Coordinates of N, CA, C and O in Angstrom, one line a residue:
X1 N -79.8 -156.9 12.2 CA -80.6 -157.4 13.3 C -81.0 -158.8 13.0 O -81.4 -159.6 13.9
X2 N -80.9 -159.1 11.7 CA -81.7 -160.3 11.4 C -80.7 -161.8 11.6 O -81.0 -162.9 12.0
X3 N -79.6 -161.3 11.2 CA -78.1 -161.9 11.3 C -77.8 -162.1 12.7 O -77.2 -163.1 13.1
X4 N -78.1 -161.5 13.3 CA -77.6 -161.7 15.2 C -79.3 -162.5 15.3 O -79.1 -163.5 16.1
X5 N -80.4 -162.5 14.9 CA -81.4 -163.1 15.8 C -80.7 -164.2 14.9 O -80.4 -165.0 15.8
X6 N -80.1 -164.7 13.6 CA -80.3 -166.4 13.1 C -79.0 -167.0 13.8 O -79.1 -168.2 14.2
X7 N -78.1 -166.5 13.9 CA -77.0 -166.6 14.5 C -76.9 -167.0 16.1 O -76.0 -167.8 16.4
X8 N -77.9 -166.6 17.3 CA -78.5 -166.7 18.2 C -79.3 -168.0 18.5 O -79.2 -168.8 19.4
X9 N -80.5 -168.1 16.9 CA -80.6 -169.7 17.1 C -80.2 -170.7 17.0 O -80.3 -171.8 17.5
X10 N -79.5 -170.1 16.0 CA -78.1 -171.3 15.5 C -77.4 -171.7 17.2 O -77.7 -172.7 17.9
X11 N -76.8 -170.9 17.4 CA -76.1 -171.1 18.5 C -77.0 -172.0 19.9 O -76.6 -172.9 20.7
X12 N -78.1 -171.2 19.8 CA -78.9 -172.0 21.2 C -79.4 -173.2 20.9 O -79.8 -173.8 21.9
X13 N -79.6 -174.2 19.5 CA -79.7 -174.8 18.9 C -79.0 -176.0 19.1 O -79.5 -177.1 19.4
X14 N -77.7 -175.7 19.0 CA -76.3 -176.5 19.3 C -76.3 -176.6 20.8 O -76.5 -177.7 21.3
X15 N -76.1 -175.7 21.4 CA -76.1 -175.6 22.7 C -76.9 -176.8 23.9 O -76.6 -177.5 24.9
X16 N -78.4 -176.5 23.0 CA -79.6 -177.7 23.7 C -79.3 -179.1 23.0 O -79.5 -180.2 23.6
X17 N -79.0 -179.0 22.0 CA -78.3 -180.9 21.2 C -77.1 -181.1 21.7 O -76.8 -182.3 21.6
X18 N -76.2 -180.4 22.3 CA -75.0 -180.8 22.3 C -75.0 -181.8 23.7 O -75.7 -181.4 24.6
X19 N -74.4 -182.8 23.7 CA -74.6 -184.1 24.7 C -73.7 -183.5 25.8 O -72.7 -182.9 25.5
X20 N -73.8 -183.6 26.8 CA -72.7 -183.4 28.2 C -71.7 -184.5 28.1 O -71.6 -185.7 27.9
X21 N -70.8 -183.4 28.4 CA -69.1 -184.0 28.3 C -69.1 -184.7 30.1 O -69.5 -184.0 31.0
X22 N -68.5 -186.0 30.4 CA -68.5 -186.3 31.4 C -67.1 -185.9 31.9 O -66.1 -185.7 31.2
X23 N -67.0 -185.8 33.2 CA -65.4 -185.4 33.6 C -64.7 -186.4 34.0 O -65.3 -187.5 34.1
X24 N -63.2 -186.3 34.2 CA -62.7 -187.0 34.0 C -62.2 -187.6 35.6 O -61.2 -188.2 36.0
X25 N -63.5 -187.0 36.2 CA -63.0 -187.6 37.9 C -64.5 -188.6 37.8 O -64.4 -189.4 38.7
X26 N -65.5 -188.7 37.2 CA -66.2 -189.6 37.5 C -66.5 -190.9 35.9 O -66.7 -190.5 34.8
X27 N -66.5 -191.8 36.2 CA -66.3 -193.1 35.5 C -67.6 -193.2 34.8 O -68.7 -193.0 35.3
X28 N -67.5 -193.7 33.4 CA -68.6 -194.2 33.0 C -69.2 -195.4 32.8 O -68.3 -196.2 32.6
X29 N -70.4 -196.0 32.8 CA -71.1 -197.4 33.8 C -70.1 -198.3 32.5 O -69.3 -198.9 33.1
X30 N -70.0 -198.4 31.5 CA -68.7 -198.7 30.4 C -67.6 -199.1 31.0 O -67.3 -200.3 30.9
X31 N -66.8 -198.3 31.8 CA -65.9 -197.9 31.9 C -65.4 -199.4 33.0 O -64.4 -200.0 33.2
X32 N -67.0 -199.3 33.6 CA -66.3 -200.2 35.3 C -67.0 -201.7 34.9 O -66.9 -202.7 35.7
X33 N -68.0 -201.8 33.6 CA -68.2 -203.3 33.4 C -67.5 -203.9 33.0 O -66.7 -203.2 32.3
X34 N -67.1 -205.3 32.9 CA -66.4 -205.8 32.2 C -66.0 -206.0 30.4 O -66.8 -206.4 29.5
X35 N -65.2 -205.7 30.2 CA -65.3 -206.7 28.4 C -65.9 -207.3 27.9 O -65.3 -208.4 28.4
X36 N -66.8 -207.8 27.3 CA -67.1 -209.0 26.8 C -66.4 -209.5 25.3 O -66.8 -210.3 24.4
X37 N -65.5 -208.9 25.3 CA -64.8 -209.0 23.5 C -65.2 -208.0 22.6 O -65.8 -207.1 23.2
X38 N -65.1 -207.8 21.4 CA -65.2 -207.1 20.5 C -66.6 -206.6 20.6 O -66.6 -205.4 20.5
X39 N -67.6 -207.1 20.6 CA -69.1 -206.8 20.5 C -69.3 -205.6 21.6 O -70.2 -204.7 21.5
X40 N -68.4 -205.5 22.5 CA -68.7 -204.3 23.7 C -67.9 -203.4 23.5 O -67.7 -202.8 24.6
X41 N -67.0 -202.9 22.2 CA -66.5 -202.0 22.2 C -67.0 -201.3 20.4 O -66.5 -200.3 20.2
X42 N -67.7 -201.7 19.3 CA -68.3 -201.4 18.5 C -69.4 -200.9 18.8 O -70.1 -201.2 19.7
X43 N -69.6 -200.2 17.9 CA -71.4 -199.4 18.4 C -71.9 -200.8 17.3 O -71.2 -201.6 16.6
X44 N -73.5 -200.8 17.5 CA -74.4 -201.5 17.0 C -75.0 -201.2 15.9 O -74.9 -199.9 15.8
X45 N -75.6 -201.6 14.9 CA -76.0 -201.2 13.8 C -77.0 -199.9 13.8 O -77.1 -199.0 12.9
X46 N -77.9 -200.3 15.2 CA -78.8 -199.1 15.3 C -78.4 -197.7 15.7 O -79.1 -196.7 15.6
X47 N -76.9 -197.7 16.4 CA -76.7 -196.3 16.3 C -76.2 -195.7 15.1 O -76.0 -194.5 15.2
X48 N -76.0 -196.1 13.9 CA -76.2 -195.8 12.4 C -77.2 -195.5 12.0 O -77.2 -194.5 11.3
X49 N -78.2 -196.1 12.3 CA -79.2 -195.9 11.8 C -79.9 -194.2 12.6 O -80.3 -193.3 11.9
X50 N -79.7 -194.3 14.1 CA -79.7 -193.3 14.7 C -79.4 -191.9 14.2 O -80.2 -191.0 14.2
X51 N -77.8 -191.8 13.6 CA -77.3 -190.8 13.1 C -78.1 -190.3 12.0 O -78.4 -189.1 11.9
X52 N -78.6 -191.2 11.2 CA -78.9 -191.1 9.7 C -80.2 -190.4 9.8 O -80.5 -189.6 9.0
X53 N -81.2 -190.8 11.0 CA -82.0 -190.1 11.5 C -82.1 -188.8 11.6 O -82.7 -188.0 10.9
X54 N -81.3 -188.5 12.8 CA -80.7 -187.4 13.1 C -80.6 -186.6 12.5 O -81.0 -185.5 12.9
X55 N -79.7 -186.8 11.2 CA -79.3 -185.9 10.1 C -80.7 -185.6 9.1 O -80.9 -184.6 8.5
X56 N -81.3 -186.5 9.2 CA -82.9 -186.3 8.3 C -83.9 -184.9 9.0 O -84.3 -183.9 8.5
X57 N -83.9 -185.2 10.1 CA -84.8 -184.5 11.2 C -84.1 -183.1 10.9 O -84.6 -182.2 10.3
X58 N -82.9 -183.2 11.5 CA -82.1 -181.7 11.2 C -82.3 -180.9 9.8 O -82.7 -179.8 9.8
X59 N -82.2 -181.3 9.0 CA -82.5 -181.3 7.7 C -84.0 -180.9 7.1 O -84.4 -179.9 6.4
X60 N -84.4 -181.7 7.6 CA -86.1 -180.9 7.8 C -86.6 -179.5 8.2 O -87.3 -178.6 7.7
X61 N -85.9 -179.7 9.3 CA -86.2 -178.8 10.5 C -85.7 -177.5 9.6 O -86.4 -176.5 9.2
X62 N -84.1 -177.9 9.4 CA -83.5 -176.3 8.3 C -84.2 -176.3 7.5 O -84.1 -175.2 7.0
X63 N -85.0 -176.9 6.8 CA -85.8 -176.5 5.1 C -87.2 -176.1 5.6 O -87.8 -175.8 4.6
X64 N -88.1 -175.8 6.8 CA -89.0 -175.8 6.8 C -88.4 -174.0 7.3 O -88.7 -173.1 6.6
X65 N -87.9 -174.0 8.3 CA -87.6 -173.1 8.8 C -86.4 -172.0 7.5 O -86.0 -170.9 7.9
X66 N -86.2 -172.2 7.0 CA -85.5 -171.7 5.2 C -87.0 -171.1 5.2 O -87.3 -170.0 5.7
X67 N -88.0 -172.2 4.5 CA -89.0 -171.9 4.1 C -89.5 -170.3 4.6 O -89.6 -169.2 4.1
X68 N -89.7 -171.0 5.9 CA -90.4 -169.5 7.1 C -89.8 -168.6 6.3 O -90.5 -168.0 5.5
X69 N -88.2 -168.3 6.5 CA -87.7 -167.5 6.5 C -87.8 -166.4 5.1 O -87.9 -165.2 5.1
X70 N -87.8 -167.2 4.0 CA -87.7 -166.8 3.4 C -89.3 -165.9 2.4 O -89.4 -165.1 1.5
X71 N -90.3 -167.0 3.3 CA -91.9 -166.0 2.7 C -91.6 -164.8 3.5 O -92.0 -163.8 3.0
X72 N -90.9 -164.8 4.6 CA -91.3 -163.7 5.4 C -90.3 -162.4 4.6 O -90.7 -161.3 4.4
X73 N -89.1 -163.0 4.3 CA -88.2 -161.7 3.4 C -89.4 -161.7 2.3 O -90.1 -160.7 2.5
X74 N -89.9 -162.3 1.5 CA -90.7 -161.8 0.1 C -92.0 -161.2 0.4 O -92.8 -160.6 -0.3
X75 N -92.0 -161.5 1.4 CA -93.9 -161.0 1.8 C -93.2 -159.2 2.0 O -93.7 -158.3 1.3
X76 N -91.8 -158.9 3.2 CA -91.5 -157.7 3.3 C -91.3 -156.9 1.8 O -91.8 -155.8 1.5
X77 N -90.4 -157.8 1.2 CA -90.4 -156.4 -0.2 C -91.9 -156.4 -0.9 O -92.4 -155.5 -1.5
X78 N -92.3 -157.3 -0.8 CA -93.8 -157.4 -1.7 C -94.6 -156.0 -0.6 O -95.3 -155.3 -1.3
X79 N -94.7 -155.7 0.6 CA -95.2 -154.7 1.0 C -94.6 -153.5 0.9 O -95.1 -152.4 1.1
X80 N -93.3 -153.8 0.6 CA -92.4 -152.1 0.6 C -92.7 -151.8 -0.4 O -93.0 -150.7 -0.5
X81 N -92.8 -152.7 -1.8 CA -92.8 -152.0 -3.2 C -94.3 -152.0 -3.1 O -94.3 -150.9 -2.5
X82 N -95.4 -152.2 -3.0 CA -96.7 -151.8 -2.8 C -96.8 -150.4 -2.2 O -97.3 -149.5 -2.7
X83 N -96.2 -150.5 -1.0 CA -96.3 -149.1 -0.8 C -95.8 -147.8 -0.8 O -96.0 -146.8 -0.1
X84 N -94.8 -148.1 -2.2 CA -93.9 -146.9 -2.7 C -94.7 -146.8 -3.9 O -94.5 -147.8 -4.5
X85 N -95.7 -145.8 -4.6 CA -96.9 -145.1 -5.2 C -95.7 -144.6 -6.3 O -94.7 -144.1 -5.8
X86 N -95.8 -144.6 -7.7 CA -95.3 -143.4 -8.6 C -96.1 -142.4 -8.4 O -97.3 -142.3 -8.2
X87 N -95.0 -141.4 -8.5 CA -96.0 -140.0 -8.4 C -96.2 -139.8 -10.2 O -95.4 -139.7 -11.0
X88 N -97.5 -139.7 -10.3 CA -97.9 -139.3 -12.0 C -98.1 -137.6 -11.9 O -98.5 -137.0 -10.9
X89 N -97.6 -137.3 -13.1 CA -97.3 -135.9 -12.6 C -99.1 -135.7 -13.6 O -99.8 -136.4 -14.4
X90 N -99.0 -134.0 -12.8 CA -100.5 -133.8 -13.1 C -100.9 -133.2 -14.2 O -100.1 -132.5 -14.9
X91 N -102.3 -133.6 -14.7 CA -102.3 -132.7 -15.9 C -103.0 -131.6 -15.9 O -104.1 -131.8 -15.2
X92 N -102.8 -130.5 -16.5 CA -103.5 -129.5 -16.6 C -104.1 -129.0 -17.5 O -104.8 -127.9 -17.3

């Protein structure tokens, strides 16, 4: 059960980041400006920096949410073995 809910966020995750694909009947504002030489067809230094971001933030986000995840598995066995009692047998 636990595997289909991480699997689920994983997926709706991707889903909400993933950028829309434009089609290929409508043009992009790129497409219909002119050239201006090499400088309009290289990305800029700041969409590097962009990614590098990106991948930081993502990164985070998986390690805090690891974190969650994982007090919540040790908090469960830390209550299951609490509340499995040895039976001491009795004396008479």
């Amino acid at each position: 059960m636990q595997r289909k809910i991480i699997i689920a966020l994983l997926l709706s995750g991707y889903i909400l980041t993933a950028s829309p694909q434009t089609s290929p009947n409508t043009q992009s504002p790129a497409a219909t400006t002119p050239s201006r030489g090499p400088a309009a067809t290289t990305p800029g230094p700041t969409q590097g920096y962009q990614q590098v971001i990106t991948v930081i933030v993502f990164a985070v986000m998986a390690g805090i949410i690891g974190i969650i995840l994982l007090s919540y598995y040790l908090l469960v066995n830390i209550k299951r073995r609490a509340s499995v009692k040895p039976s001491q047998p009795s004396r008479i």
